[in-house]
Coordinates of C-alpha atoms and ligand atoms in Angstrom, one line a residue:
M470 CA -201.1 164.8 -9.7
D471 CA -199.5 162.7 -12.5
F472 CA -198.7 159.2 -11.6
S473 CA -195.2 159.9 -13.0
E474 CA -194.7 162.5 -10.3
F475 CA -195.6 159.9 -7.7
A476 CA -193.2 157.4 -9.2
T477 CA -190.4 160.0 -9.1
I478 CA -191.1 160.7 -5.4
C479 CA -190.9 157.0 -4.7
N480 CA -187.7 156.7 -6.6
R481 CA -186.1 159.5 -4.6
L482 CA -187.3 157.9 -1.4
E483 CA -185.8 154.6 -2.4
D484 CA -182.4 156.3 -2.7
V485 CA -182.3 158.1 0.7
P486 CA -181.5 156.0 3.7
G487 CA -182.3 158.3 6.6
R488 CA -185.6 158.8 8.2
I489 CA -185.1 162.6 8.5
D490 CA -184.5 163.0 4.8
M491 CA -187.4 160.7 4.0
T492 CA -189.8 162.7 6.2
A493 CA -188.6 165.9 4.5
I494 CA -189.3 164.5 1.0
V495 CA -192.8 163.2 2.0
R496 CA -193.6 166.5 3.7
E497 CA -192.8 168.4 0.5
A498 CA -194.9 166.1 -1.5
L499 CA -197.9 166.4 0.8
E500 CA -197.6 170.2 0.9
A501 CA -197.7 170.3 -2.9
A502 CA -200.6 167.8 -3.3
D503 CA -204.1 168.9 -4.4
E504 CA -206.9 168.5 -2.0
H505 CA -208.4 165.6 -4.0
D506 CA -205.1 163.7 -4.3
L507 CA -203.9 164.1 -0.7
S508 CA -205.5 161.1 0.9
V509 CA -204.6 158.7 -1.9
L510 CA -201.0 160.0 -2.0
I511 CA -200.6 159.4 1.7
R512 CA -201.9 155.8 1.5
F513 CA -200.0 155.0 -1.7
L514 CA -196.7 156.3 -0.2
M515 CA -197.2 153.8 2.6
G516 CA -197.9 151.1 0.0
R517 CA -201.6 150.9 0.9
I518 CA -204.5 151.4 -1.4
F519 CA -207.6 151.6 0.7
P520 CA -208.1 152.9 4.3
D521 CA -207.0 150.5 7.0
W522 CA -210.6 150.0 8.1
S523 CA -211.8 149.2 4.6
Q524 CA -212.7 145.7 3.5
E525 CA -211.8 146.5 -0.1
K526 CA -209.0 144.5 -1.7
I527 CA -207.9 144.8 -5.3
G528 CA -207.5 141.0 -5.5
I529 CA -204.5 141.1 -7.9
G530 CA -201.8 138.4 -7.5
P531 CA -198.4 138.0 -9.2
N532 CA -199.9 136.0 -12.1
H533 CA -202.3 138.8 -13.1
V534 CA -199.4 141.3 -13.1
Y535 CA -197.1 138.9 -15.0
D536 CA -199.9 138.1 -17.6
A537 CA -200.7 141.8 -18.1
V538 CA -197.1 142.9 -18.4
G539 CA -196.5 140.0 -20.8
Y540 CA -199.4 141.0 -22.9
V541 CA -198.3 144.6 -23.1
T542 CA -194.7 143.7 -23.9
G543 CA -195.4 140.9 -26.2
K544 CA -194.0 138.1 -24.0
D545 CA -195.6 135.1 -22.2
R546 CA -195.9 134.7 -18.5
A547 CA -193.0 132.4 -18.3
A548 CA -190.7 135.0 -19.8
V549 CA -191.9 137.6 -17.3
I550 CA -191.3 135.2 -14.4
R551 CA -187.8 134.5 -15.7
E552 CA -187.1 138.2 -15.6
V553 CA -188.5 138.4 -12.0
N554 CA -186.4 135.5 -10.9
K555 CA -183.3 137.2 -12.1
G556 CA -183.4 139.8 -9.3
G557 CA -186.3 138.7 -7.3
D558 CA -188.0 142.1 -7.5
P559 CA -191.1 142.2 -9.7
G560 CA -191.1 146.0 -9.8
R561 CA -187.6 146.2 -11.4
A562 CA -188.5 143.3 -13.7
V563 CA -191.6 145.1 -15.0
E564 CA -189.6 148.3 -15.3
H565 CA -187.0 146.5 -17.4
L566 CA -189.6 144.9 -19.6
L567 CA -191.5 148.1 -20.2
A568 CA -188.3 149.9 -21.1
R569 CA -187.6 147.5 -23.8
K570 CA -191.2 147.7 -25.1
E571 CA -191.3 151.5 -25.1
Q572 CA -189.6 152.2 -28.4
T573 CA -192.4 150.3 -30.3
S574 CA -195.4 151.9 -28.6
F575 CA -196.9 155.3 -29.5
F576 CA -200.4 155.4 -28.2
T577 CA -200.3 156.0 -24.5
T578 CA -202.1 158.4 -22.3
P579 CA -200.3 159.7 -19.2
L580 CA -201.7 158.2 -16.0
T581 CA -202.8 160.4 -13.1
L582 CA -202.8 159.4 -9.4
G583 CA -206.6 159.8 -9.3
E584 CA -207.1 157.5 -12.3
V585 CA -204.9 154.8 -10.9
Y586 CA -206.8 154.9 -7.7
Q587 CA -210.1 154.8 -9.6
D588 CA -208.9 151.7 -11.5
F589 CA -207.9 150.1 -8.2
T590 CA -211.4 150.8 -6.9
T591 CA -212.8 149.2 -10.0
L592 CA -210.6 146.1 -9.5
A593 CA -211.9 145.8 -5.9
R594 CA -215.5 145.9 -7.1
I595 CA -215.3 143.4 -10.0
E596 CA -217.1 140.3 -9.1
G597 CA -218.7 137.3 -10.7
S598 CA -217.7 134.6 -13.2
R599 CA -216.0 136.9 -15.7
S600 CA -214.1 138.7 -13.0
Q601 CA -210.7 137.4 -13.9
K602 CA -210.9 138.5 -17.5
E603 CA -212.3 141.9 -16.5
K604 CA -209.6 142.4 -13.9
L605 CA -206.9 141.5 -16.4
R606 CA -208.3 144.0 -18.8
V607 CA -208.0 146.8 -16.2
V608 CA -204.5 145.8 -15.2
R609 CA -203.3 145.6 -18.9
R610 CA -204.7 149.1 -19.6
L611 CA -202.7 150.4 -16.6
F612 CA -199.4 148.8 -17.7
A613 CA -200.0 149.8 -21.3
N614 CA -200.1 153.5 -20.3
A615 CA -197.3 153.3 -17.8
T616 CA -193.7 154.5 -18.3
P617 CA -191.0 152.0 -17.1
L618 CA -190.6 153.8 -13.8
E619 CA -194.3 154.0 -13.2
G620 CA -194.5 150.3 -14.0
R621 CA -192.0 149.6 -11.2
Y622 CA -194.3 151.2 -8.6
L623 CA -197.6 150.1 -10.2
A624 CA -196.5 146.5 -9.9
R625 CA -195.3 146.9 -6.4
L626 CA -198.4 148.7 -5.3
M627 CA -200.5 145.9 -6.8
L628 CA -198.5 143.2 -5.1
G629 CA -198.6 145.0 -1.8
E630 CA -194.8 145.6 -1.4
L631 CA -193.8 149.1 -2.3
R632 CA -190.3 148.8 -0.7
I633 CA -189.7 152.5 -0.1
G634 CA -189.9 152.2 3.7
I635 CA -192.5 154.8 4.6
G636 CA -194.1 153.4 7.7
E637 CA -196.9 154.9 9.9
G638 CA -194.4 156.7 12.1
T639 CA -192.6 158.6 9.2
M640 CA -196.0 159.4 7.6
R641 CA -197.4 160.7 10.9
D642 CA -194.4 163.0 11.3
A643 CA -194.5 164.2 7.7
V644 CA -198.2 165.0 7.9
A645 CA -197.6 166.9 11.2
A646 CA -194.7 168.9 9.6
A647 CA -196.5 169.6 6.4
F648 CA -199.6 171.1 8.0
G649 CA -198.1 172.6 11.2
V650 CA -199.9 170.3 13.7
S651 CA -198.4 168.1 16.4
S652 CA -197.5 164.5 15.7
E653 CA -199.4 163.5 18.9
R654 CA -202.6 165.0 17.5
V655 CA -202.1 163.2 14.2
E656 CA -201.5 159.9 16.0
H657 CA -204.6 160.4 18.2
A658 CA -206.8 161.2 15.1
Y659 CA -205.3 158.2 13.3
Q660 CA -206.2 155.9 16.2
A661 CA -209.8 156.8 15.9
A662 CA -210.1 157.2 12.1
N663 CA -207.9 154.3 11.2
D664 CA -206.9 156.0 7.9
L665 CA -203.9 158.2 7.6
G666 CA -205.2 159.5 4.3
E667 CA -208.3 161.0 5.9
V668 CA -206.3 162.2 8.8
G669 CA -203.9 164.1 6.4
V670 CA -206.9 165.9 4.8
L671 CA -208.1 167.0 8.3
A672 CA -204.6 168.0 9.4
R673 CA -204.5 170.4 6.5
Q674 CA -207.7 172.0 7.8
G675 CA -206.0 172.4 11.2
D676 CA -206.0 171.4 14.8
E677 CA -209.7 171.7 15.4
A678 CA -210.7 169.4 12.5
L679 CA -208.2 166.9 13.8
A680 CA -209.5 167.0 17.4
E681 CA -213.0 166.4 16.0
V682 CA -212.2 162.9 14.7
R683 CA -214.4 160.2 16.2
V684 CA -214.6 156.5 15.9
E685 CA -217.3 155.4 13.5
L686 CA -219.5 152.4 13.3
F687 CA -218.6 149.7 10.8
R688 CA -215.1 151.2 10.4
P689 CA -213.1 148.9 12.7
V690 CA -210.3 150.4 14.8
K691 CA -207.1 148.6 15.3
M692 CA -207.0 146.4 18.4
M693 CA -205.0 147.4 21.5
L694 CA -202.2 144.9 22.2
A695 CA -200.3 143.6 25.2
K696 CA -196.7 143.2 26.3
Q697 CA -195.2 140.6 28.5
G698 CA -194.5 141.6 32.1
T699 CA -194.9 140.7 35.7
I700 CA -197.4 141.6 38.4
A701 CA -194.7 142.9 40.8
A702 CA -193.3 145.3 38.2
M703 CA -196.7 146.6 37.3
L704 CA -197.6 147.2 41.0
E705 CA -194.5 149.3 41.3
E706 CA -195.9 151.6 38.7
T707 CA -199.6 151.6 39.8
D708 CA -201.4 151.2 43.1
Y709 CA -204.0 148.9 41.8
L710 CA -204.6 146.9 38.7
A711 CA -207.5 145.3 36.8
A712 CA -206.9 141.6 36.1
E713 CA -208.9 139.5 33.7
Y714 CA -208.5 135.9 32.4
K715 CA -206.4 135.7 29.2
Y716 CA -208.7 133.7 27.0
D717 CA -207.0 131.5 24.4
G718 CA -209.3 132.2 21.4
T719 CA -209.6 134.8 18.7
R720 CA -209.9 138.5 19.1
F721 CA -213.0 140.2 17.8
Q722 CA -214.5 143.6 17.4
F723 CA -218.3 143.7 17.4
H724 CA -220.2 146.7 15.9
K725 CA -224.0 147.1 16.3
K726 CA -226.4 149.6 15.0
G727 CA -230.0 148.6 15.8
G728 CA -230.5 145.3 14.2
E729 CA -227.4 145.6 12.0
C730 CA -224.3 143.9 13.4
R731 CA -220.9 143.2 12.1
M732 CA -218.0 141.3 13.5
Y733 CA -214.3 141.9 12.7
S734 CA -211.3 139.8 13.2
R735 CA -207.9 140.9 14.7
K736 CA -206.8 141.7 11.1
L737 CA -210.0 143.9 10.8
E738 CA -211.5 141.5 8.3
E739 CA -215.2 141.1 8.5
V740 CA -216.2 137.7 9.8
T741 CA -219.9 138.2 10.5
G742 CA -221.0 135.3 8.3
A743 CA -218.6 132.8 9.9
I744 CA -219.8 133.3 13.5
P745 CA -223.5 134.2 13.3
D746 CA -224.2 132.5 16.7
V747 CA -221.7 134.8 18.4
V748 CA -223.2 137.8 16.6
E749 CA -226.6 136.9 17.8
M750 CA -225.6 136.3 21.4
L751 CA -223.9 139.8 21.6
S752 CA -226.7 141.5 19.8
A753 CA -229.2 140.1 22.3
A754 CA -227.0 141.2 25.2
T755 CA -227.5 144.9 24.7
P756 CA -230.2 147.4 23.6
H757 CA -227.5 149.9 22.6
D758 CA -225.6 150.8 19.5
L759 CA -222.0 150.1 20.3
I760 CA -218.5 148.7 19.5
L761 CA -217.2 146.0 21.8
D762 CA -213.7 144.4 22.1
G763 CA -213.4 140.8 23.2
E764 CA -212.1 137.3 22.6
V765 CA -214.2 134.4 21.5
I766 CA -213.4 131.0 22.8
A767 CA -214.5 127.5 22.1
V768 CA -216.0 125.6 25.0
K769 CA -216.9 122.0 25.7
D770 CA -218.4 120.8 28.9
G771 CA -217.7 124.1 30.5
R772 CA -213.9 124.1 29.7
P773 CA -212.1 126.0 27.1
L774 CA -210.8 124.2 24.0
P775 CA -207.5 125.1 22.4
F776 CA -207.6 128.1 20.1
Q777 CA -207.4 126.2 16.8
Y778 CA -211.1 125.1 17.3
V779 CA -212.1 128.8 17.2
L780 CA -209.9 129.5 14.2
R781 CA -211.5 126.7 12.3
R782 CA -214.9 128.4 12.8
F783 CA -213.5 131.8 11.8
R784 CA -212.2 130.4 8.5
R785 CA -215.4 128.6 7.6
K786 CA -217.4 130.3 4.9
H787 CA -219.7 127.4 4.0
D788 CA -221.7 124.9 5.9
V789 CA -221.6 127.2 9.0
A790 CA -224.8 125.8 10.6
S791 CA -223.6 122.2 11.1
H792 CA -220.4 123.5 12.7
I793 CA -222.2 125.6 15.2
E794 CA -223.4 122.4 16.8
E795 CA -220.0 120.8 16.8
I796 CA -218.1 123.6 18.5
S797 CA -219.9 126.0 20.7
L798 CA -218.3 129.5 20.8
V799 CA -218.6 131.9 23.7
P800 CA -217.7 135.6 23.5
N801 CA -215.9 137.3 26.4
V802 CA -216.2 141.0 26.2
F803 CA -213.6 143.2 27.9
D804 CA -213.8 146.7 26.5
L805 CA -216.2 149.3 25.2
I806 CA -214.9 151.5 22.4
W807 CA -217.9 153.5 21.3
I808 CA -221.5 153.7 22.5
D809 CA -224.6 155.5 21.1
G810 CA -222.5 158.1 19.2
E811 CA -219.9 158.6 21.9
T812 CA -216.3 157.7 21.4
L813 CA -214.8 156.2 24.6
I814 CA -211.2 155.5 23.7
G815 CA -209.9 158.6 25.5
L816 CA -211.6 157.6 28.8
P817 CA -209.7 155.8 31.5
F818 CA -210.2 152.0 31.4
G819 CA -212.0 152.0 34.8
E820 CA -214.7 154.2 33.4
R821 CA -215.0 152.3 30.1
R822 CA -215.4 149.2 32.2
K823 CA -218.2 150.8 34.3
R824 CA -220.0 151.8 31.1
L825 CA -219.5 148.3 29.6
E826 CA -221.1 146.7 32.7
E827 CA -224.1 149.1 32.4
A828 CA -224.6 148.5 28.7
V829 CA -224.1 144.8 28.3
S830 CA -226.0 142.2 30.3
D831 CA -224.0 139.1 29.4
F832 CA -220.6 137.8 28.4
V833 CA -218.6 140.6 30.2
A834 CA -215.3 139.1 31.2
P835 CA -215.0 138.8 35.0
Q836 CA -212.5 141.2 36.5
L837 CA -210.5 141.5 39.7
V838 CA -209.4 145.0 40.7
S839 CA -206.7 144.7 43.3
G840 CA -203.4 146.2 44.6
D841 CA -202.4 143.0 46.3
E842 CA -199.8 140.9 44.6
A843 CA -200.8 137.7 46.3
E844 CA -204.5 138.2 45.4
I845 CA -203.6 138.7 41.8
E846 CA -201.4 135.7 41.8
A847 CA -204.2 133.6 43.2
F848 CA -206.4 134.9 40.4
Y849 CA -203.7 133.8 37.9
R850 CA -203.6 130.3 39.3
G851 CA -207.4 130.2 39.2
A852 CA -207.3 131.1 35.5
L853 CA -204.8 128.3 34.7
D854 CA -206.9 125.9 36.8
E855 CA -209.9 126.7 34.7
G856 CA -207.9 126.0 31.5
H857 CA -207.2 129.6 30.4
E858 CA -203.9 130.8 29.0
G859 CA -203.0 133.1 31.9
I860 CA -204.2 136.6 32.9
M861 CA -204.1 140.1 31.4
I862 CA -203.4 142.9 33.8
K863 CA -204.5 146.4 32.7
V864 CA -203.9 149.9 34.1
P865 CA -207.3 151.2 35.2
T866 CA -206.4 154.8 34.4
S867 CA -205.2 154.0 30.8
E868 CA -206.8 155.1 27.6
Y869 CA -207.6 152.6 24.8
T870 CA -204.8 153.0 22.4
P871 CA -205.6 151.2 19.1
G872 CA -202.8 149.3 17.5
V873 CA -200.4 150.0 20.3
R874 CA -198.5 147.3 22.2
G875 CA -197.8 149.4 25.2
K876 CA -197.2 149.0 28.9
D877 CA -200.9 149.5 29.9
W878 CA -201.9 145.9 29.0
I879 CA -199.6 143.2 30.3
K880 CA -200.0 139.5 29.6
I881 CA -198.9 136.9 32.2
K882 CA -198.7 133.3 31.2
P883 CA -196.5 130.3 32.1
A884 CA -192.9 130.2 30.8
V885 CA -192.6 128.4 27.4
D886 CA -191.5 124.8 27.3
T887 CA -188.6 123.7 25.2
I888 CA -188.0 120.5 23.2
D889 CA -185.1 119.0 21.3
L890 CA -185.8 118.0 17.7
A891 CA -183.8 116.9 14.7
V892 CA -183.4 119.2 11.7
I893 CA -184.4 117.2 8.6
G894 CA -185.2 119.9 6.0
A895 CA -185.3 123.6 5.3
E896 CA -186.7 126.3 3.0
W897 CA -184.7 129.0 1.5
G898 CA -185.1 132.4 3.3
E899 CA -186.5 135.6 1.9
G900 CA -185.2 139.2 1.4
R901 CA -181.8 139.7 2.8
R902 CA -181.8 136.1 4.0
A903 CA -182.5 134.7 0.5
R904 CA -179.1 133.0 0.3
L905 CA -179.6 131.2 3.6
F906 CA -182.0 128.7 4.9
G907 CA -184.9 130.5 6.5
S908 CA -187.2 127.9 8.1
F909 CA -186.4 124.4 9.2
L910 CA -188.4 121.2 9.3
L911 CA -188.0 119.4 12.6
A912 CA -188.6 115.8 13.5
C913 CA -189.0 113.7 16.6
N914 CA -188.0 110.1 17.1
H915 CA -190.5 107.3 16.7
E916 CA -189.0 103.9 17.2
G917 CA -185.8 104.8 15.4
T918 CA -187.4 106.8 12.6
L919 CA -187.4 110.5 12.4
I920 CA -191.0 111.9 12.0
P921 CA -191.8 115.5 11.2
V922 CA -193.5 117.5 13.9
S923 CA -192.9 121.2 13.3
K924 CA -191.2 124.0 11.5
V925 CA -189.2 126.8 13.1
A926 CA -188.5 130.1 11.4
T927 CA -188.1 132.6 14.3
G928 CA -185.6 133.2 17.0
F929 CA -182.5 133.2 14.8
S930 CA -179.9 135.9 14.6
D931 CA -178.3 136.6 11.2
E932 CA -175.1 135.1 12.6
M933 CA -176.8 132.0 13.8
L934 CA -178.5 131.5 10.4
A935 CA -175.2 131.9 8.6
E936 CA -173.6 129.4 11.0
V937 CA -176.4 126.9 10.5
Y938 CA -176.1 127.3 6.8
E939 CA -172.4 126.4 6.9
L940 CA -173.2 123.3 8.9
L941 CA -176.0 122.2 6.6
K942 CA -175.1 123.3 3.1
D943 CA -173.3 120.1 2.2
K944 CA -175.9 117.9 3.9
V945 CA -178.5 118.4 1.2
V946 CA -179.8 115.1 -0.1
S947 CA -182.7 116.3 -2.2
S948 CA -184.7 119.3 -3.1
E949 CA -188.2 120.0 -4.2
G950 CA -189.1 123.6 -5.2
K951 CA -188.0 125.8 -2.3
T952 CA -187.5 122.9 0.1
V953 CA -184.4 121.0 0.7
Y954 CA -183.9 117.9 2.7
F955 CA -180.9 117.1 4.8
E956 CA -179.1 114.1 6.0
P957 CA -180.1 114.4 9.7
E958 CA -177.2 115.5 11.9
L959 CA -178.2 118.6 13.7
V960 CA -180.4 119.0 16.8
F961 CA -182.2 122.2 17.7
E962 CA -183.7 123.2 21.0
V963 CA -187.0 124.9 20.3
G964 CA -189.3 126.8 22.6
Y965 CA -193.1 126.6 22.1
A966 CA -196.2 127.8 23.7
E967 CA -198.2 124.7 23.3
I968 CA -198.4 121.3 21.6
Q969 CA -201.4 121.0 19.2
K970 CA -203.0 118.1 17.4
S971 CA -202.2 118.7 13.7
P972 CA -202.9 116.9 10.5
N973 CA -200.1 118.8 8.8
Y974 CA -197.3 116.7 10.2
E975 CA -196.9 112.9 10.0
G976 CA -196.6 112.7 13.8
G977 CA -200.0 114.1 14.3
F978 CA -198.8 117.0 16.5
A979 CA -197.4 120.5 15.9
L980 CA -195.8 123.1 18.1
R981 CA -197.6 126.4 18.5
F982 CA -195.3 129.4 18.3
P983 CA -192.1 127.4 17.8
R984 CA -189.0 129.5 18.5
F985 CA -185.3 128.6 18.0
I986 CA -183.5 128.6 21.3
R987 CA -180.1 127.0 20.5
M988 CA -178.2 124.3 18.7
R989 CA -177.7 121.2 20.8
D990 CA -174.2 120.3 19.4
D991 CA -173.9 118.1 22.4
K992 CA -176.8 115.9 21.3
G993 CA -177.1 113.4 18.4
V994 CA -180.3 112.9 16.4
D995 CA -180.9 109.7 18.2
E996 CA -181.4 111.6 21.4
V997 CA -184.3 113.8 20.2
E998 CA -187.7 113.7 21.9
S999 CA -189.8 110.7 21.2
L1000 CA -193.3 110.8 19.8
A1001 CA -194.5 109.0 22.9
L1002 CA -193.2 111.8 25.1
I1003 CA -194.7 114.4 22.9
Q1004 CA -198.1 112.6 23.3
E1005 CA -197.5 112.7 27.0
R1006 CA -196.7 116.4 27.0
F1007 CA -199.9 117.0 25.0
T1008 CA -202.0 115.0 27.5
R1009 CA -200.5 116.8 30.5
Q1010 CA -201.1 120.2 29.0
S1011 CA -204.8 119.3 28.1
S1012 CA -205.5 118.3 31.7
M1013 CA -203.9 121.5 33.2
Ligands
AMP1150 P1 -200.8 137.8 22.7 O1 -201.6 137.3 21.5 O2 -200.1 136.7 23.4 O3 -199.9 139.0 22.3 O4 -201.8 138.3 23.8 C1 -202.7 139.4 23.5 C2 -204.0 138.8 23.0 O5 -204.7 138.1 24.1 C3 -205.0 139.8 22.6 O6 -204.8 140.3 21.3 C4 -206.3 139.0 22.7 O7 -206.6 138.4 21.5 C5 -206.0 138.0 23.8 N1 -206.8 138.2 25.0 C6 -207.3 137.1 25.7 N2 -208.0 137.6 26.8 C7 -207.8 138.9 26.9 C8 -208.3 139.9 27.8 N3 -209.0 139.7 28.9 N4 -208.0 141.2 27.4 C9 -207.3 141.5 26.3 N5 -206.8 140.6 25.4 C10 -207.1 139.3 25.7

């Protein structure tokens, strides 16, 4: 398939608003695609380059794109950026610049979809000291051969924002319609394979090929997620439930084949090197080849530490050994996804749990199976007493549904606290909120001075953001890049999950999961929470 054809399809998709029309256009494109283009076409249309399980990244940022386009069109980076700033869309800016260049250029070879993918693969594999130059050469060559419309989508693909609105749901339905299989089958296969490109190829072969899809080692599957709920409501649906502690750490997926082990984060990035101690513990806990799902927490004197201690370890690439001693990590395993060649995600949770207990000798998260509300509540209180975040309750008959935030896993934790803080600054919003303030800098009161303690960017309706903008737009006293600072007048009530120690704010604390609740028009900035009381909240929560 020529890349120009792909660009034309994207252009058509950008112009149709409805999902039904979009599905029809995608379906048509998939039906027409060659065998060897199909998987790439499916991923590209979703704005993805490599399979979801893959660790490969092209490693191209805006500056690579702007430099390459500048080179090809005879401009410098600043001129390209000026063009981007005009409309805020790098794709359209590249298109515009290439259109002006085209009259002067004769020697181009048409791009094909396969070649573009090949070049992306090359980009992902370029390493070493000369990598930036080599990458730039590849990107320049691509733009040199691109038509303006191709340039629009090439730039957007590289920058990870295709903006044509084909999500997993639309693609799943289009694959099903194109090859006459059910959407459920496609979804099921996708959950195991974690690559809609591959699933599309199998769908074309038919139902049987799709049904054959299995989870594979070292191809992480998406993690199953949880919704909020209550024990009572869950017990109305099911006779008995499995309850586990909700550990406040970091999710992991552990893959083991003989002596070879790999660890993946919630974002499916490989983190084996950052937590070798945990990898070793898990490896020693089982003789089997398997894939485990769990949460790793930091522990000191037998009590869990707040989750940022774990995050610090996950992020660490250097000097890992000395940090192992500082913070000891403990894995808690709560699911078994695959074992010795057998995919278990279709089994009921109760059975997976039995298999897990047989296969792994250590670190299996304790579980209570009960149909008694009072007993589960007591378990919940016990979890909080021990310093955990709450509990998870899971339906014992449920399958493991990768990537799904469904009603089979429910999280139960204490209601969020709220706090009143002064609004002292803001950053401009993005996308459709670009003309409004999008996130706000908040401050507490320390002996008459306002001291920053957090930012809040979620919980606002469009109307509320517009209202806040009207109140603040004339209060700007200074600006610095995207940030503006206000004369302090407004007070926000903000919900949060926890207070953390943080070097990022002057006050030494930050809110975890801050969420706008309401404006406190009835309060003046002199009435906001004091730093001393924040310290007190922090201490109380640490001793809970
Ligand atoms: P949340 O991040 O609040 O949506 O809660 C879901 C997260 O809780 C999961 O993604 C896990 O990282 C974490 N978690 C902690 N303990 C468990 C558990 N026993 N079972 C499942 N998830 C857990």
